[in-house]
Amino acid sequence: MLKGKTIVLGISGGIAAYKAASLCSKLAQAGASVHVIMTESAAKFIQPLTLQTLSRNPVIIDIFDEEDAAVVSHIDLADRADLVLVAPATANMIAKMAHGLADDMLSTTLLATTAPIMVAPAMNVHMYAHPAVQQNMKTLQQRGIQFVSPGTGQLACGYVGEGRLAEPETIFDVVEQHFLTFNSSSQLLQGKRVLVTAGGTLERIDPVRYITNDSSGKMGFALAETASRMGADVVLVSANTHLSLPEGVENVSVETTEEMYQAVLNRYEKMDIVIKAAAVSDYRPVQQYKQKIKKSDDSITITFQKNPDILKKLGELKTHQFLIGFAAETNNVEHYALEKLKNKNCDMLVANDVTLPGAGFGTDTNKVSLYDKMGLIEELPLLSKEQISEQILKITASKLS
């Protein structure tokens, strides 16, 4: 299961660092390529030579110790990692991660990586229960970081309670389960053609003014990236976003609702799954001024006309496509979601209350409910948009099969 996987094992400074030797050995014996990063404090508890011998790779401590001039070590490891595992993770390291600090090799690599991150905390029972530590862990969980819960028992400080590093065998099992889940979903959409819309369309009034919305495109981009990872051939139609494009995804950039309408309809017939995650402008100015409108003492009236309803049109033209719509609501979420699903002839609808903390536009997290024609499918808790994307696409794959 772990053969050929690159795992960066981060060890921070606590007495539980000695257990990392056993964990490193198990990962390496399972076929993983283990690269160890230690903090200076961790090196006071266990010798780097021990981890180097077990991993058969150099152990990195100093961010300025660049042995290979061809690469920047923390970026190289961050890019190569299939998983970054921090075990043990002290309260200090968890705080650095939560607040985006990067003052040593481990924290810098954690900030640079796009790989999944797993954290196994270890600290005094009172430290673990402290509100600041709990809030930091909650922040990281909302970003999609997975935690291996500490055990309860005798701690090195003499206290008995929660805060003891999970046993190496337990952490190893969680790592294996992570890759088992990842591999099982990696081909769920193999051979499928998926179109995703993302971002917020923009309608110009004059060369310097326009109407738009707060959509960042993060949800649509996460869906496109996840669909591609699951084996699909993905087209992303994006409007006015500033996000890095997912690898292996064809991107079609548009600005207005009309442009998105045409881009989607031109490709609709060839698609198996269409996900309308973009927030489109329902109206556009009747007249778009070629010159900037000058300010005057009088009021100004702008007349708007209705834009084409992309989702409704797709529902009308649907033959074999599995059509997924989104509904961003502020009240009566279920009522409006089911009404929209029926009126637009969707196969599934993803609805959320944008007034909830962490669930609005521009956030890295969301809290959504999934509906089909039978009603509520599943109500997801506050999760990262990547995790939500995976759940949406797993359910879609299940329905298609």
Short mmCIF file of C-alpha atoms in Angstrom, two decimals:
data_model
loop_
_atom_site.label_atom_id
_atom_site.label_comp_id
_atom_site.label_asym_id
_atom_site.label_seq_id
_atom_site.Cartn_x
_atom_site.Cartn_y
_atom_site.Cartn_z
CA MET A 1 0.00 0.00 0.00
CA LEU A 2 2.85 2.40 0.84
CA LYS A 3 5.31 1.16 -1.74
CA GLY A 4 6.60 4.01 -3.85
CA LYS A 5 4.95 6.67 -1.68
CA THR A 6 7.03 9.62 -0.48
CA ILE A 7 6.32 10.47 3.14
CA VAL A 8 7.87 13.46 4.86
CA LEU A 9 8.06 12.67 8.57
CA GLY A 10 8.28 15.82 10.68
CA ILE A 11 9.50 15.40 14.24
CA SER A 12 9.10 18.26 16.70
CA GLY A 13 10.67 18.62 20.13
CA GLY A 14 9.04 16.51 22.78
CA ILE A 15 9.98 13.39 24.73
CA ALA A 16 7.68 11.40 22.44
CA ALA A 17 10.20 12.01 19.64
CA TYR A 18 11.78 8.68 20.55
CA LYS A 19 8.66 6.91 19.25
CA ALA A 20 9.24 8.44 15.82
CA ALA A 21 12.10 5.98 15.30
CA SER A 22 9.71 3.04 15.43
CA LEU A 23 7.22 4.84 13.17
CA CYS A 24 9.94 5.70 10.66
CA SER A 25 11.07 2.07 10.62
CA LYS A 26 7.54 0.77 9.99
CA LEU A 27 6.95 3.22 7.15
CA ALA A 28 10.26 2.38 5.49
CA GLN A 29 9.72 -1.38 5.86
CA ALA A 30 6.32 -0.97 4.18
CA GLY A 31 8.08 0.42 1.10
CA ALA A 32 7.65 4.14 1.63
CA SER A 33 10.44 6.58 0.86
CA VAL A 34 10.71 8.38 4.19
CA HIS A 35 12.36 11.80 4.45
CA VAL A 36 12.78 13.06 8.00
CA ILE A 37 12.74 16.71 9.02
CA MET A 38 13.57 17.41 12.66
CA THR A 39 13.35 20.60 14.64
CA GLU A 40 16.43 21.59 16.64
CA SER A 41 14.55 20.71 19.81
CA ALA A 42 13.68 17.24 18.49
CA ALA A 43 17.38 16.59 17.84
CA LYS A 44 18.00 17.04 21.59
CA PHE A 45 15.69 14.10 22.35
CA ILE A 46 16.78 11.67 19.62
CA GLN A 47 19.86 11.60 17.42
CA PRO A 48 19.36 12.40 13.72
CA LEU A 49 21.69 9.52 12.88
CA THR A 50 19.09 7.08 14.22
CA LEU A 51 16.44 8.38 11.80
CA GLN A 52 18.93 8.55 8.93
CA THR A 53 19.84 4.90 9.44
CA LEU A 54 16.19 3.82 9.59
CA SER A 55 15.02 5.91 6.64
CA ARG A 56 18.17 5.55 4.49
CA ASN A 57 17.79 9.24 3.64
CA PRO A 58 19.54 12.33 5.02
CA VAL A 59 17.82 13.97 7.97
CA ILE A 60 17.28 17.72 7.55
CA ILE A 61 17.29 20.12 10.49
CA ASP A 62 18.77 23.44 9.35
CA ILE A 63 16.83 25.25 6.64
CA PHE A 64 20.08 26.85 5.46
CA ASP A 65 21.88 23.52 5.11
CA GLU A 66 21.44 23.13 1.35
CA GLU A 67 23.56 20.12 0.37
CA ASP A 68 22.18 19.89 -3.17
CA ALA A 69 22.63 23.17 -5.04
CA ALA A 70 20.23 21.99 -7.76
CA VAL A 71 17.16 22.24 -5.52
CA VAL A 72 15.76 24.27 -2.63
CA SER A 73 15.33 21.55 -0.01
CA HIS A 74 12.07 22.61 1.65
CA ILE A 75 10.38 23.26 -1.70
CA ASP A 76 11.73 20.03 -3.21
CA LEU A 77 10.43 17.93 -0.33
CA ALA A 78 7.14 19.84 -0.23
CA ASP A 79 6.59 19.10 -3.94
CA ARG A 80 7.63 15.44 -3.81
CA ALA A 81 5.59 14.46 -0.76
CA ASP A 82 2.53 12.24 -1.08
CA LEU A 83 1.92 12.85 2.62
CA VAL A 84 3.46 15.05 5.31
CA LEU A 85 3.19 13.44 8.74
CA VAL A 86 4.09 15.39 11.88
CA ALA A 87 4.64 12.99 14.78
CA PRO A 88 5.03 14.08 17.45
CA ALA A 89 3.48 17.51 16.98
CA THR A 90 4.04 19.80 19.95
CA ALA A 91 1.72 22.62 20.99
CA ASN A 92 4.28 25.04 19.56
CA MET A 93 4.38 23.34 16.14
CA ILE A 94 0.59 23.17 15.99
CA ALA A 95 0.43 26.90 16.77
CA LYS A 96 2.95 27.65 14.00
CA MET A 97 0.88 25.66 11.52
CA ALA A 98 -2.37 27.36 12.55
CA HIS A 99 -0.90 30.84 12.19
CA GLY A 100 1.21 30.23 9.09
CA LEU A 101 4.60 30.75 10.71
CA ALA A 102 7.69 29.49 8.91
CA ASP A 103 10.83 29.92 11.00
CA ASP A 104 12.47 26.52 10.62
CA MET A 105 12.77 23.71 8.11
CA LEU A 106 9.68 21.80 9.24
CA SER A 107 7.26 24.73 9.51
CA THR A 108 8.49 26.14 6.18
CA THR A 109 7.96 22.81 4.41
CA LEU A 110 4.48 22.50 5.92
CA LEU A 111 3.60 25.92 4.57
CA ALA A 112 4.96 25.11 1.11
CA THR A 113 3.41 21.70 0.53
CA THR A 114 0.13 20.97 -1.24
CA ALA A 115 0.20 17.32 -0.13
CA PRO A 116 -2.20 16.01 2.53
CA ILE A 117 -0.97 16.73 6.07
CA MET A 118 -1.46 14.44 9.06
CA VAL A 119 -0.71 15.51 12.63
CA ALA A 120 -0.19 13.36 15.75
CA PRO A 121 -0.17 15.67 18.81
CA ALA A 122 1.82 14.93 21.96
CA MET A 123 1.99 17.18 25.02
CA ASN A 124 1.07 17.61 28.68
CA VAL A 125 -2.59 16.94 29.48
CA HIS A 126 -3.25 20.55 30.54
CA MET A 127 -1.50 21.91 27.46
CA TYR A 128 -3.60 19.67 25.24
CA ALA A 129 -6.81 20.87 26.93
CA HIS A 130 -5.85 24.55 26.77
CA PRO A 131 -8.37 26.60 24.72
CA ALA A 132 -5.60 28.05 22.52
CA VAL A 133 -4.35 24.59 21.55
CA GLN A 134 -7.87 23.31 20.97
CA GLN A 135 -8.69 26.34 18.80
CA ASN A 136 -5.48 25.89 16.78
CA MET A 137 -6.34 22.25 16.14
CA LYS A 138 -9.88 23.19 15.15
CA THR A 139 -8.48 25.74 12.69
CA LEU A 140 -6.23 23.11 11.12
CA GLN A 141 -9.06 20.58 10.91
CA GLN A 142 -11.17 23.15 9.06
CA ARG A 143 -8.34 23.42 6.53
CA GLY A 144 -8.51 19.69 5.92
CA ILE A 145 -5.60 18.56 8.08
CA GLN A 146 -6.17 15.13 9.61
CA PHE A 147 -5.37 14.45 13.27
CA VAL A 148 -4.36 11.18 14.90
CA SER A 149 -5.83 11.60 18.35
CA PRO A 150 -3.45 11.23 21.29
CA GLY A 151 -3.85 8.41 23.74
CA THR A 152 -4.71 8.56 27.42
CA GLY A 153 -2.24 7.28 29.99
CA GLN A 154 0.89 8.01 31.98
CA LEU A 155 2.74 11.00 30.57
CA ALA A 156 6.46 11.66 30.90
CA CYS A 157 5.72 14.69 33.09
CA GLY A 158 4.01 12.44 35.65
CA TYR A 159 0.42 13.37 34.85
CA VAL A 160 -2.13 10.82 33.73
CA GLY A 161 -4.50 11.93 31.00
CA GLU A 162 -4.93 12.75 27.32
CA GLY A 163 -1.89 14.00 25.44
CA ARG A 164 0.21 10.89 24.99
CA LEU A 165 1.40 10.36 21.41
CA ALA A 166 -0.60 7.66 19.67
CA GLU A 167 1.36 4.45 19.39
CA PRO A 168 3.46 4.03 16.22
CA GLU A 169 1.29 1.07 15.20
CA THR A 170 -1.84 3.21 15.44
CA ILE A 171 -0.31 6.06 13.42
CA PHE A 172 0.93 3.57 10.82
CA ASP A 173 -2.56 2.10 10.47
CA VAL A 174 -4.05 5.58 9.95
CA VAL A 175 -1.44 6.31 7.27
CA GLU A 176 -2.25 3.04 5.51
CA GLN A 177 -5.97 3.81 5.67
CA HIS A 178 -5.30 7.25 4.18
CA PHE A 179 -3.62 5.77 1.12
CA LEU A 180 -6.19 2.98 0.89
CA THR A 181 -8.97 5.58 0.72
CA PHE A 182 -7.00 7.72 -1.70
CA ASN A 183 -6.25 4.80 -4.03
CA SER A 184 -9.81 3.47 -3.91
CA SER A 185 -11.18 6.79 -5.15
CA SER A 186 -8.41 7.54 -7.64
CA GLN A 187 -10.15 5.75 -10.52
CA LEU A 188 -13.80 6.32 -9.61
CA LEU A 189 -14.31 8.63 -12.59
CA GLN A 190 -11.95 6.94 -15.00
CA GLY A 191 -13.08 7.58 -18.57
CA LYS A 192 -15.71 10.14 -17.56
CA ARG A 193 -15.84 13.60 -19.09
CA VAL A 194 -16.55 16.30 -16.53
CA LEU A 195 -17.25 20.00 -16.98
CA VAL A 196 -17.05 22.32 -13.96
CA THR A 197 -17.89 26.03 -13.84
CA ALA A 198 -16.22 28.23 -11.24
CA GLY A 199 -15.92 31.83 -10.12
CA GLY A 200 -18.26 34.78 -10.44
CA THR A 201 -19.28 36.26 -13.76
CA LEU A 202 -18.86 39.98 -14.34
CA GLU A 203 -21.12 42.37 -16.26
CA ARG A 204 -19.65 45.71 -17.32
CA ILE A 205 -21.46 49.03 -17.01
CA ASP A 206 -18.62 51.05 -18.52
CA PRO A 207 -14.85 50.51 -18.92
CA VAL A 208 -14.21 50.97 -15.19
CA ARG A 209 -17.44 49.81 -13.51
CA TYR A 210 -19.23 46.48 -13.36
CA ILE A 211 -21.49 44.27 -11.27
CA THR A 212 -20.31 40.92 -9.96
CA ASN A 213 -20.42 38.82 -6.77
CA ASP A 214 -18.09 37.56 -4.04
CA SER A 215 -17.38 34.11 -5.50
CA SER A 216 -13.66 33.23 -5.41
CA GLY A 217 -13.95 30.06 -7.50
CA LYS A 218 -12.34 27.92 -4.77
CA MET A 219 -15.18 25.38 -4.70
CA GLY A 220 -15.22 24.91 -8.46
CA PHE A 221 -11.43 24.62 -8.65
CA ALA A 222 -11.45 22.03 -5.85
CA LEU A 223 -14.08 20.01 -7.73
CA ALA A 224 -12.10 20.17 -10.97
CA GLU A 225 -8.88 19.09 -9.26
CA THR A 226 -10.59 16.24 -7.39
CA ALA A 227 -12.39 15.00 -10.53
CA SER A 228 -9.08 14.98 -12.39
CA ARG A 229 -7.42 13.05 -9.56
CA MET A 230 -10.26 10.51 -9.75
CA GLY A 231 -9.39 9.84 -13.39
CA ALA A 232 -11.83 12.11 -15.23
CA ASP A 233 -11.09 14.21 -18.29
CA VAL A 234 -11.95 17.66 -16.92
CA VAL A 235 -12.84 20.99 -18.52
CA LEU A 236 -12.96 23.98 -16.15
CA VAL A 237 -14.89 27.04 -17.33
CA SER A 238 -13.76 29.79 -14.97
CA ALA A 239 -14.79 33.41 -14.62
CA ASN A 240 -12.66 36.12 -13.04
CA THR A 241 -10.62 33.96 -10.68
CA HIS A 242 -7.07 34.40 -9.43
CA LEU A 243 -6.34 30.80 -8.45
CA SER A 244 -3.64 28.47 -9.69
CA LEU A 245 -5.02 26.11 -12.31
CA PRO A 246 -5.16 22.43 -11.33
CA GLU A 247 -2.73 20.24 -13.25
CA GLY A 248 -4.15 18.18 -16.08
CA VAL A 249 -7.32 20.26 -16.34
CA GLU A 250 -8.34 22.15 -19.49
CA ASN A 251 -9.27 25.72 -18.59
CA VAL A 252 -11.61 28.00 -20.53
CA SER A 253 -11.52 31.58 -19.22
CA VAL A 254 -14.64 33.73 -19.56
CA GLU A 255 -15.89 37.00 -18.11
CA THR A 256 -19.62 37.39 -18.60
CA THR A 257 -22.60 35.11 -18.08
CA GLU A 258 -23.24 35.05 -21.83
CA GLU A 259 -19.66 33.92 -22.48
CA MET A 260 -19.99 31.17 -19.87
CA TYR A 261 -23.34 30.15 -21.36
CA GLN A 262 -21.80 29.70 -24.81
CA ALA A 263 -18.68 27.94 -23.50
CA VAL A 264 -20.75 25.41 -21.54
CA LEU A 265 -23.34 24.75 -24.25
CA ASN A 266 -20.65 24.22 -26.89
CA ARG A 267 -19.20 21.36 -24.81
CA TYR A 268 -22.34 20.00 -23.12
CA GLU A 269 -23.17 17.15 -25.50
CA LYS A 270 -19.78 15.45 -24.94
CA MET A 271 -19.95 15.57 -21.15
CA ASP A 272 -20.94 12.85 -18.69
CA ILE A 273 -21.03 15.09 -15.61
CA VAL A 274 -21.62 18.84 -15.45
CA ILE A 275 -21.14 20.72 -12.18
CA LYS A 276 -22.40 24.31 -12.12
CA ALA A 277 -20.44 25.72 -9.17
CA ALA A 278 -20.03 29.22 -10.62
CA ALA A 279 -22.01 32.15 -9.24
CA VAL A 280 -23.41 33.82 -12.34
CA SER A 281 -24.90 37.28 -12.66
CA ASP A 282 -28.65 36.97 -13.24
CA TYR A 283 -28.83 40.38 -14.92
CA ARG A 284 -26.67 42.57 -17.14
CA PRO A 285 -26.94 46.26 -18.12
CA VAL A 286 -29.00 46.85 -21.25
CA GLN A 287 -26.47 49.44 -22.33
CA GLN A 288 -22.72 49.12 -21.81
CA TYR A 289 -21.10 52.52 -22.14
CA LYS A 290 -17.89 52.66 -24.19
CA GLN A 291 -16.64 55.65 -22.21
CA LYS A 292 -16.54 56.18 -18.47
CA ILE A 293 -19.81 57.62 -17.13
CA LYS A 294 -19.04 61.03 -15.66
CA LYS A 295 -20.34 61.99 -12.26
CA SER A 296 -23.14 64.54 -12.18
CA ASP A 297 -25.43 66.06 -9.58
CA ASP A 298 -28.36 64.11 -10.95
CA SER A 299 -29.18 60.53 -10.08
CA ILE A 300 -28.43 57.84 -12.61
CA THR A 301 -30.68 55.03 -13.73
CA ILE A 302 -29.26 51.81 -15.14
CA THR A 303 -31.67 49.39 -16.76
CA PHE A 304 -30.87 45.70 -16.53
CA GLN A 305 -32.01 42.78 -18.63
CA LYS A 306 -32.08 39.13 -17.68
CA ASN A 307 -29.13 36.91 -18.52
CA PRO A 308 -29.63 33.40 -19.90
CA ASP A 309 -30.28 30.82 -17.17
CA ILE A 310 -27.43 28.39 -17.81
CA LEU A 311 -28.49 25.70 -15.36
CA LYS A 312 -32.12 25.74 -16.51
CA LYS A 313 -31.04 25.43 -20.15
CA LEU A 314 -28.79 22.50 -19.32
CA GLY A 315 -31.68 20.80 -17.52
CA GLU A 316 -33.87 21.25 -20.60
CA LEU A 317 -31.22 19.88 -22.99
CA LYS A 318 -30.11 17.02 -20.74
CA THR A 319 -29.98 13.59 -22.35
CA HIS A 320 -27.37 11.40 -20.63
CA GLN A 321 -25.57 14.00 -18.50
CA PHE A 322 -25.53 13.94 -14.69
CA LEU A 323 -26.26 17.55 -13.79
CA ILE A 324 -25.22 19.07 -10.45
CA GLY A 325 -26.30 22.55 -9.41
CA PHE A 326 -25.31 24.78 -6.50
CA ALA A 327 -27.51 27.00 -4.36
CA ALA A 328 -26.01 29.65 -2.10
CA GLU A 329 -28.82 30.70 0.25
CA THR A 330 -29.26 32.90 3.31
CA ASN A 331 -32.49 31.38 4.67
CA ASN A 332 -34.88 28.43 4.13
CA VAL A 333 -32.02 26.49 2.56
CA GLU A 334 -33.80 23.16 2.13
CA HIS A 335 -36.95 24.71 0.66
CA TYR A 336 -35.10 26.75 -1.93
CA ALA A 337 -32.69 23.91 -2.70
CA LEU A 338 -35.43 21.41 -3.50
CA GLU A 339 -37.35 24.03 -5.47
CA LYS A 340 -34.27 24.83 -7.55
CA LEU A 341 -33.45 21.15 -8.08
CA LYS A 342 -36.93 20.54 -9.48
CA ASN A 343 -37.18 23.71 -11.58
CA LYS A 344 -33.75 23.28 -13.15
CA ASN A 345 -34.09 19.49 -13.63
CA CYS A 346 -30.87 18.75 -11.72
CA ASP A 347 -29.84 15.27 -10.66
CA MET A 348 -28.19 16.61 -7.51
CA LEU A 349 -28.04 19.97 -5.83
CA VAL A 350 -25.44 21.24 -3.36
CA ALA A 351 -26.83 23.90 -1.02
CA ASN A 352 -25.28 25.99 1.70
CA ASP A 353 -26.14 28.88 3.98
CA VAL A 354 -23.56 31.53 3.14
CA THR A 355 -24.25 33.40 6.39
CA LEU A 356 -22.72 30.61 8.51
CA PRO A 357 -19.12 31.09 9.73
CA GLY A 358 -16.67 29.37 7.40
CA ALA A 359 -19.31 28.62 4.77
CA GLY A 360 -19.49 31.80 2.71
CA PHE A 361 -17.72 33.01 -0.41
CA GLY A 362 -13.93 33.11 -0.42
CA THR A 363 -13.40 30.70 2.49
CA ASP A 364 -11.30 27.53 2.38
CA THR A 365 -14.09 25.61 4.10
CA ASN A 366 -17.79 25.04 3.53
CA LYS A 367 -20.79 23.40 5.16
CA VAL A 368 -23.19 21.95 2.62
CA SER A 369 -26.19 19.69 2.25
CA LEU A 370 -26.66 17.42 -0.77
CA TYR A 371 -30.12 16.82 -2.27
CA ASP A 372 -31.58 14.72 -5.05
CA LYS A 373 -35.16 14.25 -6.23
CA MET A 374 -35.88 12.02 -3.22
CA GLY A 375 -34.78 14.72 -0.78
CA LEU A 376 -31.75 15.08 1.50
CA ILE A 377 -28.87 12.75 0.60
CA GLU A 378 -26.35 13.88 3.18
CA GLU A 379 -25.61 16.87 5.38
CA LEU A 380 -21.86 17.44 5.59
CA PRO A 381 -20.20 19.17 8.56
CA LEU A 382 -17.79 22.08 8.15
CA LEU A 383 -15.02 20.65 5.96
CA SER A 384 -12.36 21.88 3.59
CA LYS A 385 -13.60 22.42 0.05
CA GLU A 386 -11.31 19.62 -1.11
CA GLN A 387 -12.98 17.20 1.32
CA ILE A 388 -16.44 18.34 0.24
CA SER A 389 -15.45 17.90 -3.41
CA GLU A 390 -14.40 14.34 -2.73
CA GLN A 391 -17.73 13.54 -1.02
CA ILE A 392 -19.75 15.12 -3.84
CA LEU A 393 -17.87 13.18 -6.52
CA LYS A 394 -17.92 9.89 -4.63
CA ILE A 395 -21.71 10.14 -4.35
CA THR A 396 -21.91 11.10 -8.04
CA ALA A 397 -19.78 8.11 -9.04
CA SER A 398 -21.98 5.84 -6.94
CA LYS A 399 -25.14 7.11 -8.62
CA LEU A 400 -23.65 6.75 -12.08
CA SER A 401 -22.64 3.18 -11.39
#
